[in-house]
Amino acid sequence: MKELDPTTASFGELAAAARRLLAGLGPLQDADVGAPSLLPGWTRGHVLSHLARQAPALERLLEWARTGVETAQYIDRRARDAEIEAGARRPAAALVADVRETAAHFQRAVEELPAPAWDVTIRPFTGELCTPRRVLVIRLRELELHHVDLAIGYGFRDIPATARDIVLDDVLGYYAEADGVPEFTLRDDTGAELARFGTGGPVVTGDRAGLLAWLAGRASGDALETTGRLPALPPWI
C-alpha cells in the first residue's frame, strides 16, 4: 500500500482536499443532505457523518504511534456503522460544521506528530500493519472518493493529478493483495503500464480518472478500452 513521506507536500494534499470538499458543501440545505448519495443505501448525510467520524478514528491511530499504546481505530464494524448512522440525520449546518472541525483537528494532529512516531508500526481497521504514513493516504482517499459520492458536482476528473495518482496507487495496492482478482494488465491513455495482475488476461486502457472510477467501484468501466472481456473485479472495500 502507498505510504506518503510526511516531509513532502503530503500535508498540503490533505488540506487542499478538505478545502475543496468544504467549498462544495457550502450551498447544502437540510433537504439536500437527506437526498441519496452515489453509495447504495447512504444519503449525503451518511457520507458526511462518515467523513466527520473517520477523522477522530484515524487520530486514534496517530495517538497509538505517538504513545506506543495500542489504540483501535474502531471497536468493531458495528460500532463504526452505528456512529455513522447516529449522525447522518442532523441538519446540514451541523453536519458541515462537524466535517470542517474534525478535518481541521486531524490536520493539526498529523502536522504535530513527532518525527519518531512516523516510523511506529500500527494497525488500521482494515488489518494491515503499516506506519502513520498510511493514515495520510487513507484520509486522502476517503476525502476524494466521498467528495465524488456526494453527487454535488465534483467528479473523478476534478481530482487534481497528484491527489488522483496517490489514490489510484492506493487502490491498485488493495487489488494487489485482494483475493479473487482476475488476470489483466492496466495501462493509462499514454500507454504506461500501471499494474499487472497475473501473467495473462486482457489489457485494460483508459485515462487515469476513468480507471480510478472503475477500480473504486464507482463506474461500470464501459468507457474503458479492453482487448477482451472487461475483468470482473472483487468488491471494493
PDB file of C-alpha atoms in Angstrom:
ATOM      1  CA  MET A   1       0.000   0.000   0.000  1.00  0.00           C
ATOM      2  CA  LYS A   2       1.144   3.549  -0.738  1.00  0.00           C
ATOM      3  CA  GLU A   3       2.803   5.417   2.140  1.00  0.00           C
ATOM      4  CA  LEU A   4       3.406   9.141   1.927  1.00  0.00           C
ATOM      5  CA  ASP A   5       6.580  10.833   3.126  1.00  0.00           C
ATOM      6  CA  PRO A   6       5.410  13.293   5.781  1.00  0.00           C
ATOM      7  CA  THR A   7       8.284  15.625   4.917  1.00  0.00           C
ATOM      8  CA  THR A   8       6.875  16.319   1.437  1.00  0.00           C
ATOM      9  CA  ALA A   9       3.706  18.109   0.336  1.00  0.00           C
ATOM     10  CA  SER A  10       1.543  15.348   1.856  1.00  0.00           C
ATOM     11  CA  PHE A  11       0.069  17.665   4.464  1.00  0.00           C
ATOM     12  CA  GLY A  12      -0.741  20.136   1.716  1.00  0.00           C
ATOM     13  CA  GLU A  13      -2.572  17.488  -0.304  1.00  0.00           C
ATOM     14  CA  LEU A  14      -4.775  16.671   2.674  1.00  0.00           C
ATOM     15  CA  ALA A  15      -5.508  20.296   3.439  1.00  0.00           C
ATOM     16  CA  ALA A  16      -6.316  21.071  -0.195  1.00  0.00           C
ATOM     17  CA  ALA A  17      -8.659  18.081  -0.485  1.00  0.00           C
ATOM     18  CA  ALA A  18     -10.507  19.206   2.648  1.00  0.00           C
ATOM     19  CA  ARG A  19     -10.793  22.754   1.297  1.00  0.00           C
ATOM     20  CA  ARG A  20     -12.255  21.506  -1.981  1.00  0.00           C
ATOM     21  CA  LEU A  21     -14.771  19.386  -0.119  1.00  0.00           C
ATOM     22  CA  LEU A  22     -15.831  22.170   2.245  1.00  0.00           C
ATOM     23  CA  ALA A  23     -16.205  24.642  -0.621  1.00  0.00           C
ATOM     24  CA  GLY A  24     -18.615  22.228  -2.282  1.00  0.00           C
ATOM     25  CA  LEU A  25     -20.622  21.767   0.911  1.00  0.00           C
ATOM     26  CA  GLY A  26     -21.378  25.468   1.327  1.00  0.00           C
ATOM     27  CA  PRO A  27     -24.719  25.527  -0.552  1.00  0.00           C
ATOM     28  CA  LEU A  28     -26.157  22.369   1.046  1.00  0.00           C
ATOM     29  CA  GLN A  29     -29.572  22.677   2.703  1.00  0.00           C
ATOM     30  CA  ASP A  30     -31.326  20.216   5.003  1.00  0.00           C
ATOM     31  CA  ALA A  31     -33.246  18.639   2.126  1.00  0.00           C
ATOM     32  CA  ASP A  32     -30.003  18.159   0.209  1.00  0.00           C
ATOM     33  CA  VAL A  33     -28.281  16.135   2.924  1.00  0.00           C
ATOM     34  CA  GLY A  34     -31.293  13.822   3.154  1.00  0.00           C
ATOM     35  CA  ALA A  35     -31.069  13.012  -0.565  1.00  0.00           C
ATOM     36  CA  PRO A  36     -29.363   9.832  -1.805  1.00  0.00           C
ATOM     37  CA  SER A  37     -25.623   9.828  -2.386  1.00  0.00           C
ATOM     38  CA  LEU A  38     -23.993   7.716  -5.085  1.00  0.00           C
ATOM     39  CA  LEU A  39     -23.381   4.984  -2.495  1.00  0.00           C
ATOM     40  CA  PRO A  40     -26.240   2.464  -2.301  1.00  0.00           C
ATOM     41  CA  GLY A  41     -28.228   2.862   0.905  1.00  0.00           C
ATOM     42  CA  TRP A  42     -26.444   6.016   2.031  1.00  0.00           C
ATOM     43  CA  THR A  43     -27.759   9.558   1.944  1.00  0.00           C
ATOM     44  CA  ARG A  44     -25.419  12.507   1.677  1.00  0.00           C
ATOM     45  CA  GLY A  45     -25.878  12.783   5.424  1.00  0.00           C
ATOM     46  CA  HIS A  46     -24.387   9.313   5.868  1.00  0.00           C
ATOM     47  CA  VAL A  47     -21.358  10.245   3.747  1.00  0.00           C
ATOM     48  CA  LEU A  48     -20.793  13.442   5.706  1.00  0.00           C
ATOM     49  CA  SER A  49     -21.261  11.675   9.033  1.00  0.00           C
ATOM     50  CA  HIS A  50     -18.712   9.067   7.965  1.00  0.00           C
ATOM     51  CA  LEU A  51     -16.150  11.689   6.955  1.00  0.00           C
ATOM     52  CA  ALA A  52     -16.609  13.543  10.226  1.00  0.00           C
ATOM     53  CA  ARG A  53     -16.303  10.430  12.385  1.00  0.00           C
ATOM     54  CA  GLN A  54     -13.405   8.993  10.388  1.00  0.00           C
ATOM     55  CA  ALA A  55     -11.086  11.863  11.286  1.00  0.00           C
ATOM     56  CA  PRO A  56     -11.028  11.203  15.071  1.00  0.00           C
ATOM     57  CA  ALA A  57     -10.880   7.463  14.364  1.00  0.00           C
ATOM     58  CA  LEU A  58      -7.683   7.964  12.373  1.00  0.00           C
ATOM     59  CA  GLU A  59      -6.379  10.253  15.096  1.00  0.00           C
ATOM     60  CA  ARG A  60      -6.619   7.295  17.460  1.00  0.00           C
ATOM     61  CA  LEU A  61      -4.069   5.538  15.245  1.00  0.00           C
ATOM     62  CA  LEU A  62      -1.819   8.589  15.421  1.00  0.00           C
ATOM     63  CA  GLU A  63      -2.145   8.501  19.198  1.00  0.00           C
ATOM     64  CA  TRP A  64      -1.030   4.863  19.116  1.00  0.00           C
ATOM     65  CA  ALA A  65       2.043   5.892  17.129  1.00  0.00           C
ATOM     66  CA  ARG A  66       2.772   8.818  19.439  1.00  0.00           C
ATOM     67  CA  THR A  67       2.411   6.965  22.743  1.00  0.00           C
ATOM     68  CA  GLY A  68       3.151   3.355  21.832  1.00  0.00           C
ATOM     69  CA  VAL A  69      -0.128   2.325  23.456  1.00  0.00           C
ATOM     70  CA  GLU A  70      -2.290   0.249  21.106  1.00  0.00           C
ATOM     71  CA  THR A  71      -5.449   2.186  20.334  1.00  0.00           C
ATOM     72  CA  ALA A  72      -8.024   0.748  17.926  1.00  0.00           C
ATOM     73  CA  GLN A  73      -9.352   2.884  15.088  1.00  0.00           C
ATOM     74  CA  TYR A  74     -12.837   1.461  15.777  1.00  0.00           C
ATOM     75  CA  ILE A  75     -14.034  -1.078  18.342  1.00  0.00           C
ATOM     76  CA  ASP A  76     -15.671  -3.077  15.560  1.00  0.00           C
ATOM     77  CA  ARG A  77     -17.675  -2.571  12.371  1.00  0.00           C
ATOM     78  CA  ARG A  78     -20.982  -2.472  14.238  1.00  0.00           C
ATOM     79  CA  ALA A  79     -19.766   0.408  16.409  1.00  0.00           C
ATOM     80  CA  ARG A  80     -18.433   2.226  13.340  1.00  0.00           C
ATOM     81  CA  ASP A  81     -21.735   1.843  11.464  1.00  0.00           C
ATOM     82  CA  ALA A  82     -23.784   2.913  14.494  1.00  0.00           C
ATOM     83  CA  GLU A  83     -21.660   6.038  14.844  1.00  0.00           C
ATOM     84  CA  ILE A  84     -22.266   6.961  11.204  1.00  0.00           C
ATOM     85  CA  GLU A  85     -25.994   6.289  11.467  1.00  0.00           C
ATOM     86  CA  ALA A  86     -26.325   8.341  14.652  1.00  0.00           C
ATOM     87  CA  GLY A  87     -25.037  11.471  12.951  1.00  0.00           C
ATOM     88  CA  ALA A  88     -26.486  11.084   9.471  1.00  0.00           C
ATOM     89  CA  ARG A  89     -29.834  12.819  10.052  1.00  0.00           C
ATOM     90  CA  ARG A  90     -28.553  16.030  11.581  1.00  0.00           C
ATOM     91  CA  PRO A  91     -29.265  19.377   9.882  1.00  0.00           C
ATOM     92  CA  ALA A  92     -26.967  20.384   7.041  1.00  0.00           C
ATOM     93  CA  ALA A  93     -25.274  23.128   9.059  1.00  0.00           C
ATOM     94  CA  ALA A  94     -24.421  20.725  11.884  1.00  0.00           C
ATOM     95  CA  LEU A  95     -23.039  18.092   9.508  1.00  0.00           C
ATOM     96  CA  VAL A  96     -20.915  20.572   7.577  1.00  0.00           C
ATOM     97  CA  ALA A  97     -19.602  22.121  10.793  1.00  0.00           C
ATOM     98  CA  ASP A  98     -18.670  18.661  12.066  1.00  0.00           C
ATOM     99  CA  VAL A  99     -16.785  17.844   8.866  1.00  0.00           C
ATOM    100  CA  ARG A 100     -14.986  21.198   8.997  1.00  0.00           C
ATOM    101  CA  GLU A 101     -13.991  20.980  12.666  1.00  0.00           C
ATOM    102  CA  THR A 102     -12.850  17.355  12.581  1.00  0.00           C
ATOM    103  CA  ALA A 103     -10.876  17.918   9.369  1.00  0.00           C
ATOM    104  CA  ALA A 104      -9.053  20.863  10.934  1.00  0.00           C
ATOM    105  CA  HIS A 105      -8.333  18.884  14.097  1.00  0.00           C
ATOM    106  CA  PHE A 106      -6.994  15.946  12.066  1.00  0.00           C
ATOM    107  CA  GLN A 107      -4.775  18.272  10.027  1.00  0.00           C
ATOM    108  CA  ARG A 108      -3.243  19.645  13.222  1.00  0.00           C
ATOM    109  CA  ALA A 109      -2.745  16.125  14.565  1.00  0.00           C
ATOM    110  CA  VAL A 110      -0.723  14.973  11.550  1.00  0.00           C
ATOM    111  CA  GLU A 111       1.295  18.177  11.381  1.00  0.00           C
ATOM    112  CA  GLU A 112       2.173  17.949  15.089  1.00  0.00           C
ATOM    113  CA  LEU A 113       3.009  14.222  15.156  1.00  0.00           C
ATOM    114  CA  PRO A 114       6.612  13.867  16.450  1.00  0.00           C
ATOM    115  CA  ALA A 115       9.159  12.668  13.905  1.00  0.00           C
ATOM    116  CA  PRO A 116       9.887   9.308  15.633  1.00  0.00           C
ATOM    117  CA  ALA A 117       6.178   8.421  15.611  1.00  0.00           C
ATOM    118  CA  TRP A 118       6.105   8.304  11.806  1.00  0.00           C
ATOM    119  CA  ASP A 119       8.092   5.038  11.930  1.00  0.00           C
ATOM    120  CA  VAL A 120       5.974   3.270  14.570  1.00  0.00           C
ATOM    121  CA  THR A 121       4.025   0.202  13.403  1.00  0.00           C
ATOM    122  CA  ILE A 122       0.251   0.496  13.780  1.00  0.00           C
ATOM    123  CA  ARG A 123      -2.738  -1.484  12.510  1.00  0.00           C
ATOM    124  CA  PRO A 124      -5.740   0.260  10.916  1.00  0.00           C
ATOM    125  CA  PHE A 125      -9.255  -1.162  10.967  1.00  0.00           C
ATOM    126  CA  THR A 126      -8.554  -2.959   7.676  1.00  0.00           C
ATOM    127  CA  GLY A 127      -5.927  -5.122   9.390  1.00  0.00           C
ATOM    128  CA  GLU A 128      -2.652  -4.399   7.624  1.00  0.00           C
ATOM    129  CA  LEU A 129       0.475  -3.417   9.520  1.00  0.00           C
ATOM    130  CA  CYS A 130       1.809  -0.018   8.490  1.00  0.00           C
ATOM    131  CA  THR A 131       3.129   3.308   9.764  1.00  0.00           C
ATOM    132  CA  PRO A 132       1.211   6.596  10.158  1.00  0.00           C
ATOM    133  CA  ARG A 133       2.196   7.498   6.595  1.00  0.00           C
ATOM    134  CA  ARG A 134      -0.528   5.079   5.563  1.00  0.00           C
ATOM    135  CA  VAL A 135      -3.049   7.081   7.612  1.00  0.00           C
ATOM    136  CA  LEU A 136      -2.422  10.078   5.368  1.00  0.00           C
ATOM    137  CA  VAL A 137      -3.258   8.030   2.280  1.00  0.00           C
ATOM    138  CA  ILE A 138      -6.399   6.574   3.852  1.00  0.00           C
ATOM    139  CA  ARG A 139      -7.685  10.036   4.716  1.00  0.00           C
ATOM    140  CA  LEU A 140      -6.848  11.497   1.306  1.00  0.00           C
ATOM    141  CA  ARG A 141      -8.566   8.579  -0.417  1.00  0.00           C
ATOM    142  CA  GLU A 142     -11.691   8.989   1.694  1.00  0.00           C
ATOM    143  CA  LEU A 143     -11.865  12.750   1.149  1.00  0.00           C
ATOM    144  CA  GLU A 144     -11.597  12.409  -2.617  1.00  0.00           C
ATOM    145  CA  LEU A 145     -13.803   9.360  -3.211  1.00  0.00           C
ATOM    146  CA  HIS A 146     -16.538  10.502  -0.862  1.00  0.00           C
ATOM    147  CA  HIS A 147     -16.478  14.001  -2.327  1.00  0.00           C
ATOM    148  CA  VAL A 148     -17.463  12.331  -5.589  1.00  0.00           C
ATOM    149  CA  ASP A 149     -20.031  10.147  -3.789  1.00  0.00           C
ATOM    150  CA  LEU A 150     -21.860  13.231  -2.516  1.00  0.00           C
ATOM    151  CA  ALA A 151     -23.017  13.987  -6.090  1.00  0.00           C
ATOM    152  CA  ILE A 152     -22.597  17.746  -5.683  1.00  0.00           C
ATOM    153  CA  GLY A 153     -20.841  18.413  -8.984  1.00  0.00           C
ATOM    154  CA  TYR A 154     -17.380  17.018  -8.186  1.00  0.00           C
ATOM    155  CA  GLY A 155     -16.254  14.105 -10.332  1.00  0.00           C
ATOM    156  CA  PHE A 156     -13.183  11.964 -10.789  1.00  0.00           C
ATOM    157  CA  ARG A 157     -11.831  14.335 -13.432  1.00  0.00           C
ATOM    158  CA  ASP A 158     -11.976  17.166 -10.901  1.00  0.00           C
ATOM    159  CA  ILE A 159      -9.476  15.436  -8.601  1.00  0.00           C
ATOM    160  CA  PRO A 160      -6.078  17.119  -9.108  1.00  0.00           C
ATOM    161  CA  ALA A 161      -3.483  14.862 -10.710  1.00  0.00           C
ATOM    162  CA  THR A 162      -1.221  14.499  -7.660  1.00  0.00           C
ATOM    163  CA  ALA A 163      -4.056  13.511  -5.338  1.00  0.00           C
ATOM    164  CA  ARG A 164      -5.634  11.309  -8.021  1.00  0.00           C
ATOM    165  CA  ASP A 165      -2.416   9.373  -8.583  1.00  0.00           C
ATOM    166  CA  ILE A 166      -1.882   8.823  -4.848  1.00  0.00           C
ATOM    167  CA  VAL A 167      -5.404   7.439  -4.535  1.00  0.00           C
ATOM    168  CA  LEU A 168      -5.002   5.352  -7.687  1.00  0.00           C
ATOM    169  CA  ASP A 169      -1.776   3.836  -6.306  1.00  0.00           C
ATOM    170  CA  ASP A 170      -3.597   3.032  -3.093  1.00  0.00           C
ATOM    171  CA  VAL A 171      -6.488   1.330  -4.875  1.00  0.00           C
ATOM    172  CA  LEU A 172      -4.076  -0.685  -7.011  1.00  0.00           C
ATOM    173  CA  GLY A 173      -2.268  -1.715  -3.832  1.00  0.00           C
ATOM    174  CA  TYR A 174      -5.545  -3.003  -2.449  1.00  0.00           C
ATOM    175  CA  TYR A 175      -6.162  -5.167  -5.518  1.00  0.00           C
ATOM    176  CA  ALA A 176      -2.577  -6.434  -5.496  1.00  0.00           C
ATOM    177  CA  GLU A 177      -3.331  -8.032  -2.121  1.00  0.00           C
ATOM    178  CA  ALA A 178      -7.004  -8.919  -2.604  1.00  0.00           C
ATOM    179  CA  ASP A 179      -8.307 -12.404  -3.292  1.00  0.00           C
ATOM    180  CA  GLY A 180     -10.157 -13.230  -6.477  1.00  0.00           C
ATOM    181  CA  VAL A 181      -8.623 -10.605  -8.772  1.00  0.00           C
ATOM    182  CA  PRO A 182      -8.648 -11.926 -12.370  1.00  0.00           C
ATOM    183  CA  GLU A 183      -5.620 -11.725 -14.631  1.00  0.00           C
ATOM    184  CA  PHE A 184      -5.319  -8.462 -16.565  1.00  0.00           C
ATOM    185  CA  THR A 185      -2.925  -5.610 -17.317  1.00  0.00           C
ATOM    186  CA  LEU A 186      -3.817  -1.980 -16.681  1.00  0.00           C
ATOM    187  CA  ARG A 187      -2.491   0.851 -18.849  1.00  0.00           C
ATOM    188  CA  ASP A 188      -3.234   4.556 -18.867  1.00  0.00           C
ATOM    189  CA  ASP A 189      -4.013   6.508 -22.031  1.00  0.00           C
ATOM    190  CA  THR A 190      -0.317   7.256 -22.618  1.00  0.00           C
ATOM    191  CA  GLY A 191       0.370   3.529 -22.814  1.00  0.00           C
ATOM    192  CA  ALA A 192       2.169   3.413 -19.477  1.00  0.00           C
ATOM    193  CA  GLU A 193       1.650   0.157 -17.593  1.00  0.00           C
ATOM    194  CA  LEU A 194       0.148   0.858 -14.180  1.00  0.00           C
ATOM    195  CA  ALA A 195      -0.327  -2.682 -12.916  1.00  0.00           C
ATOM    196  CA  ARG A 196      -0.204  -6.310 -13.984  1.00  0.00           C
ATOM    197  CA  PHE A 197      -2.302  -8.930 -12.244  1.00  0.00           C
ATOM    198  CA  GLY A 198      -1.159 -12.415 -13.120  1.00  0.00           C
ATOM    199  CA  THR A 199       0.526 -13.243 -16.414  1.00  0.00           C
ATOM    200  CA  GLY A 200      -2.351 -13.166 -18.874  1.00  0.00           C
ATOM    201  CA  GLY A 201      -5.781 -11.763 -19.432  1.00  0.00           C
ATOM    202  CA  PRO A 202      -6.887  -8.641 -21.318  1.00  0.00           C
ATOM    203  CA  VAL A 203      -5.223  -5.258 -21.395  1.00  0.00           C
ATOM    204  CA  VAL A 204      -7.492  -2.540 -19.967  1.00  0.00           C
ATOM    205  CA  THR A 205      -6.712   1.031 -21.026  1.00  0.00           C
ATOM    206  CA  GLY A 206      -8.171   4.402 -20.101  1.00  0.00           C
ATOM    207  CA  ASP A 207      -7.399   7.812 -18.680  1.00  0.00           C
ATOM    208  CA  ARG A 208      -6.417   7.721 -15.022  1.00  0.00           C
ATOM    209  CA  ALA A 209      -9.623   9.322 -13.786  1.00  0.00           C
ATOM    210  CA  GLY A 210     -11.727   6.733 -15.602  1.00  0.00           C
ATOM    211  CA  LEU A 211      -9.544   3.883 -14.374  1.00  0.00           C
ATOM    212  CA  LEU A 212      -9.826   5.094 -10.787  1.00  0.00           C
ATOM    213  CA  ALA A 213     -13.608   5.380 -11.035  1.00  0.00           C
ATOM    214  CA  TRP A 214     -13.831   1.787 -12.280  1.00  0.00           C
ATOM    215  CA  LEU A 215     -11.338   0.314  -9.833  1.00  0.00           C
ATOM    216  CA  ALA A 216     -13.022   2.064  -6.896  1.00  0.00           C
ATOM    217  CA  GLY A 217     -16.386   0.612  -7.859  1.00  0.00           C
ATOM    218  CA  ARG A 218     -17.890   3.953  -8.921  1.00  0.00           C
ATOM    219  CA  ALA A 219     -18.179   3.235 -12.667  1.00  0.00           C
ATOM    220  CA  SER A 220     -19.037   0.273 -14.872  1.00  0.00           C
ATOM    221  CA  GLY A 221     -15.866   0.574 -16.946  1.00  0.00           C
ATOM    222  CA  ASP A 222     -17.841   0.696 -20.184  1.00  0.00           C
ATOM    223  CA  ALA A 223     -15.834   3.744 -21.297  1.00  0.00           C
ATOM    224  CA  LEU A 224     -12.524   1.894 -20.962  1.00  0.00           C
ATOM    225  CA  GLU A 225     -10.813   0.073 -23.808  1.00  0.00           C
ATOM    226  CA  THR A 226     -10.053  -3.615 -23.399  1.00  0.00           C
ATOM    227  CA  THR A 227      -8.532  -6.287 -25.597  1.00  0.00           C
ATOM    228  CA  GLY A 228     -11.031  -8.823 -24.266  1.00  0.00           C
ATOM    229  CA  ARG A 229     -13.873  -9.034 -21.809  1.00  0.00           C
ATOM    230  CA  LEU A 230     -13.633  -6.413 -19.071  1.00  0.00           C
ATOM    231  CA  PRO A 231     -12.469  -8.183 -15.886  1.00  0.00           C
ATOM    232  CA  ALA A 232     -14.993  -8.654 -13.089  1.00  0.00           C
ATOM    233  CA  LEU A 233     -13.295  -7.188 -10.023  1.00  0.00           C
ATOM    234  CA  PRO A 234     -13.968  -8.363  -6.468  1.00  0.00           C
ATOM    235  CA  PRO A 235     -15.960  -5.880  -4.369  1.00  0.00           C
ATOM    236  CA  TRP A 236     -14.167  -2.681  -3.419  1.00  0.00           C
ATOM    237  CA  ILE A 237     -13.677  -2.168   0.332  1.00  0.00           C
TER     238      ILE A 237
END
